[in-house]
Amino acid sequence: MAAHIEKVLEKAEKYVQENKKTVAVAAGVSSAALLAAYAYRRAQTAVPARGPFPVGTLPADAYDAVIVGAGPSGSVCAYYMSRGGAKVALLEKETFPRDKYCGDAVCTPAIRILEDMGVLQELVANNEAHFADAGGFVSPNGTSYIGVSKQKLGQAACCAVKRINLDVRVAKNAARAGADLKENFEVSGATFDKSSGLWTVTSASGAVVRGRVLVCADGATSRLATKLGYCTEPPKGVCTRAFIEGGTHNTNFDGVCFYPKWSLPGYAAIFRHPNDELNFCYYLIPCGKDGYCGDVKESDLARLHEDAIKYDPFISKSIGPNAKIERMRAASLRLGSQGLKTSFDDHLLIIGDAAGHIDPYTGEGIHTAMMGGKAAAEAILAMRQTGDYSKRSTKQYEAKWRQLYGHDFWMSKAFAEVVYRCPILLDAVASEMQRKGDAMMSKWAEIMTNMQPKTYFLRPHVAIPLGIAVVREFVEQKVLGTKKDKYQMLPKDK
């Protein structure tokens, strides 16, 4: 073998000696191509070192940034900007405390940001956060597993916090850091003056605020981003919420997702809050190019929500017959940057739900909103140092959020479609949990809460066992018929 290799090397050396000019040209062309590619990449990602609007040019009555919307993304952005020495106006159309309808699940990346801000400590001290430990899911054929993931992960994968408590604490924390929080400021319009490099933001009452950067953080429907022409269609996702009074239900877990086959890739979930209160929510997740998969439509949401409480064999049992449940409320979800032309432009950023920064499979958006808000703050603070706010500089924000979580959106969209077409995949995951216990449950929790990207499914040590589990599940369900479908709606006359 060694002799063979030596002969090959001798032939190669002989070829080089005989064709020195050809080899030199080829090497030169290759090097030039590599250098050109490197130079092009640097040019595309380069941020101007100096711009026309250094810090000293900001008028006394103007702000470095005007943030429209004091939800998690806007308030986190305002906090980190203020902490970095910038002058920030944070505009909120309502007066705190105010509610927001969602699943209330705060995943690990958001927990870390809240801890850094000092908000998590406030939530815990006031008994406003419940950390999940006992959790799991019920698959489309009724295979279920509830385990304890906290011990395996070393931390809770998520906690439940009511938005009426979360949003006010994050916003007030931003104000304490130095942001100028203006409540009851309903934005009616915004115009940009190129010569001064300033946005003028007006309210319905006639109030005016000016700033160097406009940050749209006004939620999934984003009237402002729509009015400015950046958002081209309404949100396609939707979810419900209904709180259940503590002590009136049968639930003994912290969080479980239910995947009835008739609404895939959508799902229902129950999350436990402090004081034994529950949040029951139902998500309709769009998939494919035309919106919802199968026969499910947005108009079916109320029926699915109510039928799940009364007739779903697993949900109705968990809730029980005597539960005191509030009236259903609903909210729109803009998933995976759906309908957005861009998240940045000259002197402008779009963040959080307004930018569609919601996971296209889970429908979770609090953690991505906070991560994106912090990324936006870092980008604006960097621009403040250079004085350049053109697209060449604001694009660094998009690079940040894509690196943090946006790179995973395509996989989440693909996974939603796969789950709709092959629900047996979720059956296999649940069966694998039953076989392997909390070790498998913790892997699933990591992926669903953004501790690991969805591409984690493609890693050999996960993909191979999961592939074997899918084959096993197919054989048991379709070939041998030993595993029956246990997920059937209860008769409506009972």
Coordinates of C-alpha atoms in Angstrom, one line a residue:
M1 CA 0.0 0.0 0.0
A2 CA 2.8 2.4 0.9
A3 CA 4.6 1.6 -2.3
H4 CA 1.5 2.3 -4.3
I5 CA 1.0 5.7 -2.6
E6 CA 4.7 6.5 -3.3
K7 CA 4.3 5.8 -7.0
V8 CA 1.2 8.1 -7.2
L9 CA 3.1 10.9 -5.5
E10 CA 6.0 10.4 -7.9
K11 CA 3.6 10.7 -10.9
A12 CA 2.0 13.8 -9.5
E13 CA 5.4 15.4 -8.9
K14 CA 6.5 14.5 -12.5
Y15 CA 3.3 16.0 -13.9
V16 CA 3.9 19.3 -12.0
Q17 CA 7.5 19.5 -13.3
E18 CA 6.4 18.9 -16.9
N19 CA 3.4 21.3 -16.7
K20 CA 4.7 24.1 -14.5
K21 CA 3.0 26.9 -16.5
T22 CA -0.4 25.1 -16.5
V23 CA -0.2 24.3 -12.8
A24 CA 0.8 27.9 -12.0
V25 CA -2.0 29.3 -14.0
A26 CA -4.6 27.0 -12.4
A27 CA -3.3 27.8 -8.9
G28 CA -3.4 31.5 -9.7
V29 CA -7.0 31.3 -11.1
S30 CA -8.1 29.3 -8.0
S31 CA -6.4 31.8 -5.6
A32 CA -7.9 34.8 -7.5
A33 CA -11.4 33.2 -7.4
L34 CA -11.1 32.6 -3.6
L35 CA -9.9 36.1 -3.0
A36 CA -12.7 37.5 -5.2
A37 CA -15.3 35.5 -3.3
Y38 CA -13.8 36.7 0.0
A39 CA -13.8 40.3 -1.1
Y40 CA -17.4 40.1 -2.3
R41 CA -18.5 38.6 1.0
R42 CA -16.7 41.3 2.9
A43 CA -18.2 43.9 0.7
Q44 CA -21.7 42.5 1.2
T45 CA -21.3 42.3 5.0
A46 CA -19.2 45.4 5.5
V47 CA -20.6 48.2 7.7
P48 CA -19.6 51.8 6.9
A49 CA -17.0 53.0 9.4
R50 CA -18.4 56.6 9.2
G51 CA -21.7 58.1 8.4
P52 CA -23.4 61.5 8.1
F53 CA -25.2 61.4 11.5
P54 CA -22.8 61.0 14.4
V55 CA -24.1 61.3 17.9
G56 CA -23.5 65.1 18.2
T57 CA -25.9 65.8 15.3
L58 CA -29.0 64.5 17.1
P59 CA -31.4 67.4 18.0
A60 CA -32.1 67.9 21.7
D61 CA -35.8 67.0 21.2
A62 CA -35.1 63.9 19.2
Y63 CA -34.3 60.3 20.1
D64 CA -31.8 57.8 18.9
A65 CA -34.7 55.4 18.3
V66 CA -38.5 55.6 18.5
I67 CA -39.8 52.1 19.3
V68 CA -43.5 51.6 18.4
G69 CA -44.9 48.9 20.7
A70 CA -43.9 48.1 24.3
G71 CA -44.4 44.3 24.1
P72 CA -41.5 41.9 24.8
S73 CA -39.5 42.8 21.7
G74 CA -39.9 46.5 21.9
S75 CA -39.3 46.8 25.6
V76 CA -36.3 44.5 25.5
C77 CA -34.9 46.6 22.7
A78 CA -35.5 49.8 24.7
Y79 CA -33.9 48.3 27.8
Y80 CA -30.6 47.3 26.1
M81 CA -30.4 50.5 24.1
S82 CA -30.9 52.6 27.3
R83 CA -28.4 50.5 29.1
G84 CA -26.0 51.2 26.3
G85 CA -26.4 55.0 26.7
A86 CA -28.9 55.7 23.9
K87 CA -31.9 58.0 24.1
V88 CA -35.0 56.0 23.5
A89 CA -38.8 56.6 23.2
L90 CA -40.9 53.6 23.8
L91 CA -44.5 54.1 22.6
E92 CA -47.4 52.0 23.8
K93 CA -51.0 52.5 22.5
E94 CA -52.6 51.2 25.7
T95 CA -52.0 51.8 29.4
F96 CA -50.2 49.2 31.5
P97 CA -51.1 46.7 32.8
R98 CA -52.8 45.4 29.6
D99 CA -53.4 41.9 28.4
K100 CA -52.2 40.0 25.3
Y101 CA -53.6 36.7 24.2
C102 CA -51.1 33.9 23.8
G103 CA -49.9 30.6 25.3
D104 CA -47.8 32.4 27.9
A105 CA -44.9 30.0 27.5
V106 CA -41.5 31.7 28.1
C107 CA -38.8 29.5 26.7
T108 CA -35.2 29.2 27.9
P109 CA -33.6 31.9 25.7
A110 CA -36.2 34.4 27.0
I111 CA -35.7 33.3 30.6
R112 CA -32.0 34.1 30.3
I113 CA -32.7 37.6 29.0
L114 CA -35.3 38.2 31.7
E115 CA -32.7 37.1 34.3
D116 CA -30.1 39.5 32.9
M117 CA -32.7 42.4 33.0
G118 CA -33.6 41.6 36.6
V119 CA -37.2 40.9 35.6
L120 CA -37.2 37.2 36.2
Q121 CA -36.4 37.8 39.9
E122 CA -39.4 40.2 40.1
L123 CA -41.7 37.6 38.5
V124 CA -40.6 34.9 40.9
A125 CA -40.7 37.2 44.0
N126 CA -44.3 38.1 43.1
N127 CA -45.4 34.5 42.3
E128 CA -46.1 35.4 38.7
A129 CA -44.0 32.6 37.0
H130 CA -44.4 28.9 37.2
F131 CA -41.4 26.8 36.0
A132 CA -42.4 23.6 34.1
D133 CA -41.1 20.3 35.1
A134 CA -43.7 17.6 34.5
G135 CA -44.6 17.8 30.9
G136 CA -45.0 15.9 27.6
F137 CA -47.4 15.4 24.7
V138 CA -50.1 13.2 23.3
S139 CA -49.6 12.1 19.7
P140 CA -52.1 11.9 16.9
N141 CA -53.0 8.2 17.6
G142 CA -53.2 8.8 21.3
T143 CA -49.7 7.6 22.4
S144 CA -48.8 9.8 25.4
Y145 CA -45.8 10.4 27.6
I146 CA -45.5 12.8 30.6
G147 CA -42.0 13.0 32.1
V148 CA -39.7 15.2 34.1
S149 CA -37.3 17.1 31.9
K150 CA -35.8 19.5 34.4
Q151 CA -33.5 17.0 36.0
K152 CA -32.1 15.9 32.6
L153 CA -31.6 19.4 31.3
G154 CA -30.4 20.9 34.5
Q155 CA -33.0 23.7 34.2
A156 CA -36.6 24.2 33.4
A157 CA -37.1 24.4 29.6
C158 CA -39.8 27.0 30.0
C159 CA -42.0 28.8 32.5
A160 CA -45.5 30.1 32.3
V161 CA -46.1 33.9 32.8
K162 CA -49.3 35.8 32.1
R163 CA -48.7 38.5 29.6
I164 CA -50.5 41.0 31.7
N165 CA -47.7 40.5 34.2
L166 CA -44.8 39.9 31.9
D167 CA -45.3 42.9 29.6
V168 CA -45.7 45.5 32.3
R169 CA -42.6 44.3 34.2
V170 CA -40.4 44.3 31.1
A171 CA -41.7 47.8 29.9
K172 CA -41.3 49.4 33.4
N173 CA -37.8 47.8 33.6
A174 CA -36.9 49.5 30.3
A175 CA -38.2 52.8 31.7
R176 CA -36.1 52.4 34.9
A177 CA -33.1 51.8 32.6
G178 CA -33.7 55.2 31.0
A179 CA -36.2 54.7 28.2
D180 CA -39.0 57.3 27.8
L181 CA -42.1 55.1 28.1
K182 CA -45.1 56.9 26.6
E183 CA -48.3 55.0 27.3
N184 CA -51.7 55.7 25.6
F185 CA -49.7 56.8 22.5
E186 CA -51.5 55.3 19.5
V187 CA -49.4 55.8 16.5
S188 CA -51.3 57.1 13.4
G189 CA -48.4 57.6 11.0
A190 CA -44.6 58.0 10.5
T191 CA -42.7 60.0 7.9
F192 CA -38.9 60.1 7.2
D193 CA -36.9 63.2 6.3
K194 CA -33.8 62.1 4.4
S195 CA -32.0 65.4 4.8
S196 CA -32.2 65.4 8.6
G197 CA -32.1 61.6 8.9
L198 CA -35.1 61.7 11.3
W199 CA -38.4 60.0 11.5
T200 CA -41.5 62.0 12.7
V201 CA -44.0 59.7 14.4
T202 CA -47.4 61.1 15.1
S203 CA -50.2 59.9 17.4
A204 CA -53.9 59.9 16.9
S205 CA -54.1 62.7 19.5
G206 CA -51.7 64.9 17.6
A207 CA -48.5 64.2 19.7
V208 CA -45.2 64.1 17.8
V209 CA -42.0 62.2 18.5
R210 CA -38.8 62.3 16.4
G211 CA -36.0 59.8 16.2
R212 CA -33.0 58.6 14.2
V213 CA -34.3 55.1 13.9
L214 CA -37.8 53.8 13.7
V215 CA -38.4 50.4 15.2
C216 CA -41.7 48.7 14.4
A217 CA -42.6 46.4 17.2
D218 CA -46.4 46.7 17.1
G219 CA -47.4 43.1 16.9
A220 CA -48.4 40.5 14.4
T221 CA -50.9 42.7 12.5
S222 CA -48.4 45.6 12.6
R223 CA -50.5 48.5 11.3
L224 CA -47.3 50.6 11.0
A225 CA -45.3 48.2 8.9
T226 CA -48.3 47.6 6.8
K227 CA -48.9 51.3 6.3
L228 CA -45.3 51.8 5.3
G229 CA -45.5 49.0 2.7
Y230 CA -43.2 46.5 4.4
C231 CA -45.9 44.0 5.4
T232 CA -47.9 42.8 2.4
E233 CA -50.5 40.4 3.8
P234 CA -52.4 39.7 7.1
P235 CA -51.1 37.0 9.5
K236 CA -52.1 33.4 8.6
G237 CA -51.7 31.8 12.0
V238 CA -54.1 32.1 14.9
C239 CA -54.4 30.9 18.5
T240 CA -56.9 30.9 21.4
R241 CA -56.5 31.3 25.1
A242 CA -58.8 30.5 28.0
F243 CA -57.7 30.6 31.7
I244 CA -59.0 27.9 34.0
E245 CA -59.5 28.6 37.6
G246 CA -57.2 26.8 40.1
G247 CA -58.7 24.0 42.1
T248 CA -61.5 23.4 39.6
H249 CA -59.7 21.0 37.2
N250 CA -58.1 17.6 37.1
T251 CA -54.7 18.5 35.7
N252 CA -51.6 17.2 37.5
F253 CA -48.9 18.2 35.0
D254 CA -47.1 21.5 34.2
G255 CA -47.4 21.5 30.4
V256 CA -48.7 19.1 27.8
C257 CA -49.3 19.5 24.0
F258 CA -52.1 17.6 22.3
Y259 CA -51.9 16.8 18.6
P260 CA -55.3 15.7 17.4
K261 CA -55.0 14.5 13.8
W262 CA -57.9 16.7 12.5
S263 CA -56.0 20.0 13.1
L264 CA -52.4 19.0 12.3
P265 CA -49.9 20.6 12.2
G266 CA -51.9 22.7 14.8
Y267 CA -52.2 21.5 18.3
A268 CA -53.8 22.3 21.7
A269 CA -51.9 22.8 24.9
I270 CA -52.4 23.2 28.7
F271 CA -49.8 25.2 30.7
R272 CA -49.9 25.5 34.5
H273 CA -49.6 29.0 36.0
P274 CA -49.0 29.9 39.7
N275 CA -51.9 29.2 42.1
D276 CA -52.9 26.1 40.2
E277 CA -54.4 28.2 37.4
L278 CA -54.2 26.8 33.8
N279 CA -54.0 28.3 30.3
F280 CA -55.8 26.2 27.7
C281 CA -54.9 27.3 24.2
Y282 CA -55.4 26.0 20.6
Y283 CA -53.0 26.8 17.8
L284 CA -53.8 26.6 14.1
I285 CA -50.5 26.5 12.2
P286 CA -50.4 27.3 8.5
C287 CA -48.4 25.0 6.2
G288 CA -47.8 24.8 2.5
K289 CA -48.1 27.8 0.1
D290 CA -51.8 28.2 0.4
G291 CA -52.2 28.4 4.2
Y292 CA -53.8 25.7 6.3
C293 CA -53.3 22.1 5.5
G294 CA -56.3 19.8 4.8
D295 CA -59.8 21.0 5.5
V296 CA -59.0 23.2 8.6
K297 CA -59.8 26.9 8.2
E298 CA -59.4 29.9 10.6
S299 CA -63.2 30.0 10.9
D300 CA -63.0 26.5 12.6
L301 CA -60.9 27.8 15.5
A302 CA -63.7 28.5 18.0
R303 CA -65.4 25.1 17.2
L304 CA -62.1 23.3 17.7
H305 CA -61.4 25.1 20.9
E306 CA -64.8 24.4 22.4
D307 CA -65.0 20.8 21.1
A308 CA -61.6 20.0 22.6
I309 CA -62.8 21.1 26.1
K310 CA -65.9 19.0 25.9
Y311 CA -65.2 16.0 23.6
D312 CA -61.5 15.5 23.2
P313 CA -60.7 12.2 25.1
F314 CA -57.5 13.5 26.6
I315 CA -58.1 17.3 27.0
S316 CA -61.6 16.9 28.5
K317 CA -60.3 14.4 31.0
S318 CA -57.4 16.7 32.0
I319 CA -59.8 19.6 32.5
G320 CA -62.6 17.7 34.1
P321 CA -66.4 18.3 34.2
N322 CA -66.4 21.1 36.9
A323 CA -63.7 23.4 35.6
K324 CA -64.4 27.1 35.7
I325 CA -63.2 28.3 32.2
E326 CA -63.1 31.9 31.0
R327 CA -64.5 32.9 27.7
M328 CA -62.3 32.0 24.7
R329 CA -60.1 34.8 23.3
A330 CA -58.0 34.7 20.1
A331 CA -55.0 36.4 18.6
S332 CA -53.2 36.4 15.2
L333 CA -49.8 34.8 14.6
R334 CA -47.4 35.9 11.9
L335 CA -45.1 32.9 11.6
G336 CA -41.6 32.6 10.0
S337 CA -41.5 36.2 8.5
Q338 CA -44.6 35.5 6.5
G339 CA -45.8 38.4 4.3
L340 CA -42.8 40.6 5.1
K341 CA -40.7 42.2 2.4
T342 CA -37.7 42.9 4.7
S343 CA -36.9 43.4 8.3
F344 CA -34.7 46.4 7.7
D345 CA -34.3 49.5 5.6
D346 CA -32.7 53.0 5.9
H347 CA -33.1 54.1 9.5
L348 CA -35.7 51.4 10.1
L349 CA -36.0 48.0 11.8
I350 CA -39.0 45.6 12.2
I351 CA -38.8 43.3 15.2
G352 CA -40.8 40.7 17.1
D353 CA -44.2 39.6 16.0
A354 CA -44.4 42.5 13.5
A355 CA -41.5 40.9 11.6
G356 CA -43.1 37.4 11.8
H357 CA -40.4 36.2 14.3
I358 CA -42.6 33.3 15.5
D359 CA -41.6 29.7 15.2
P360 CA -43.4 28.3 12.2
Y361 CA -44.0 24.9 13.9
T362 CA -44.6 25.6 17.6
G363 CA -46.2 29.1 17.2
E364 CA -44.0 30.3 20.1
G365 CA -42.7 33.8 19.8
I366 CA -41.9 35.3 23.2
H367 CA -38.3 34.1 23.2
T368 CA -37.7 35.1 19.5
A369 CA -39.2 38.5 20.2
M370 CA -36.8 39.1 23.1
M371 CA -33.8 37.7 21.3
G372 CA -34.6 39.9 18.3
G373 CA -35.2 42.9 20.4
K374 CA -31.8 42.6 22.0
A375 CA -30.2 42.0 18.6
A376 CA -31.9 45.2 17.3
A377 CA -30.5 47.2 20.3
E378 CA -27.0 45.9 19.6
A379 CA -27.3 46.9 16.0
I380 CA -28.6 50.4 16.7
L381 CA -25.9 51.0 19.3
A382 CA -23.2 50.0 16.8
M383 CA -24.8 52.4 14.2
R384 CA -24.8 55.1 16.8
Q385 CA -21.0 54.8 17.0
T386 CA -20.5 55.1 13.3
G387 CA -23.2 57.6 12.5
D388 CA -24.4 55.5 9.5
Y389 CA -28.0 54.3 9.5
S390 CA -28.3 53.2 5.9
K391 CA -29.4 49.8 4.8
R392 CA -25.7 48.8 4.7
S393 CA -25.7 49.2 8.5
T394 CA -29.2 48.2 9.4
K395 CA -28.7 44.9 7.6
Q396 CA -26.5 43.8 10.5
Y397 CA -29.7 43.4 12.5
E398 CA -31.0 40.9 10.0
A399 CA -27.7 39.0 10.1
K400 CA -28.0 38.8 13.9
W401 CA -31.5 37.5 14.1
R402 CA -30.9 35.0 11.3
Q403 CA -27.9 33.6 13.2
L404 CA -29.8 33.5 16.4
Y405 CA -33.0 31.8 15.3
G406 CA -34.1 32.7 11.7
H407 CA -31.8 30.1 10.2
D408 CA -34.2 27.5 11.8
F409 CA -37.4 28.8 10.2
W410 CA -37.1 26.8 7.0
M411 CA -36.8 23.6 9.1
S412 CA -39.8 24.5 11.2
K413 CA -41.9 25.1 8.1
A414 CA -40.7 21.8 6.7
F415 CA -41.4 20.0 9.9
A416 CA -45.0 21.4 10.1
E417 CA -45.6 20.0 6.6
V418 CA -44.1 16.6 7.4
V419 CA -46.2 16.3 10.6
Y420 CA -49.3 17.1 8.6
R421 CA -48.5 14.5 5.9
C422 CA -46.9 11.9 8.2
P423 CA -48.5 12.1 11.7
I424 CA -46.9 8.8 12.4
L425 CA -43.7 10.7 13.1
L426 CA -45.2 12.1 16.3
D427 CA -46.6 8.7 17.2
A428 CA -43.1 7.3 16.9
V429 CA -41.6 10.1 19.1
A430 CA -44.2 9.5 21.8
S431 CA -43.5 5.7 21.6
E432 CA -39.8 6.3 21.8
M433 CA -40.4 8.4 24.9
Q434 CA -42.3 5.5 26.5
R435 CA -39.3 3.2 25.7
K436 CA -36.5 5.5 26.7
G437 CA -38.1 7.7 29.3
D438 CA -37.0 11.2 30.2
A439 CA -33.8 11.1 28.2
M440 CA -35.9 11.2 25.0
M441 CA -38.4 13.6 26.5
S442 CA -35.5 16.1 27.4
K443 CA -34.3 16.0 23.8
W444 CA -37.7 16.9 22.5
A445 CA -38.0 19.7 25.1
E446 CA -34.7 21.1 24.0
I447 CA -35.8 21.3 20.4
M448 CA -39.3 22.7 21.0
T449 CA -38.0 25.4 23.3
N450 CA -35.2 26.6 21.0
M451 CA -32.4 25.3 23.3
Q452 CA -31.5 23.3 20.2
P453 CA -32.3 24.1 16.5
K454 CA -34.8 21.9 14.6
T455 CA -31.8 20.7 12.5
Y456 CA -30.9 18.7 15.7
F457 CA -33.3 16.1 14.3
L458 CA -30.9 15.6 11.4
R459 CA -27.9 14.7 13.6
P460 CA -27.1 11.0 13.4
H461 CA -27.4 10.2 17.1
V462 CA -31.0 11.6 16.9
A463 CA -32.0 10.9 13.3
I464 CA -31.0 7.2 13.2
P465 CA -32.9 6.1 16.4
L466 CA -35.9 8.2 15.3
G467 CA -35.9 6.6 11.9
I468 CA -35.9 3.2 13.4
A469 CA -38.7 4.2 15.7
V470 CA -40.8 5.4 12.7
V471 CA -40.3 2.1 11.0
R472 CA -41.3 0.2 14.1
E473 CA -44.3 2.4 14.6
F474 CA -45.4 1.8 10.9
V475 CA -45.1 -1.9 11.3
E476 CA -47.1 -1.9 14.5
Q477 CA -49.8 0.4 13.2
K478 CA -50.1 -0.5 9.5
V479 CA -48.7 -4.1 9.1
L480 CA -49.4 -5.9 12.3
G481 CA -52.3 -3.8 13.5
T482 CA -51.2 -4.2 17.1
K483 CA -51.4 -0.5 17.9
K484 CA -54.9 1.0 17.6
D485 CA -55.9 4.6 17.2
K486 CA -56.9 5.9 20.7
Y487 CA -57.4 9.5 19.6
Q488 CA -61.1 9.7 18.7
M489 CA -63.6 12.4 19.7
L490 CA -66.1 11.4 22.3
P491 CA -69.8 11.2 21.3
K492 CA -71.3 14.7 21.5
D493 CA -74.5 13.4 23.2
K494 CA -72.5 12.4 26.3

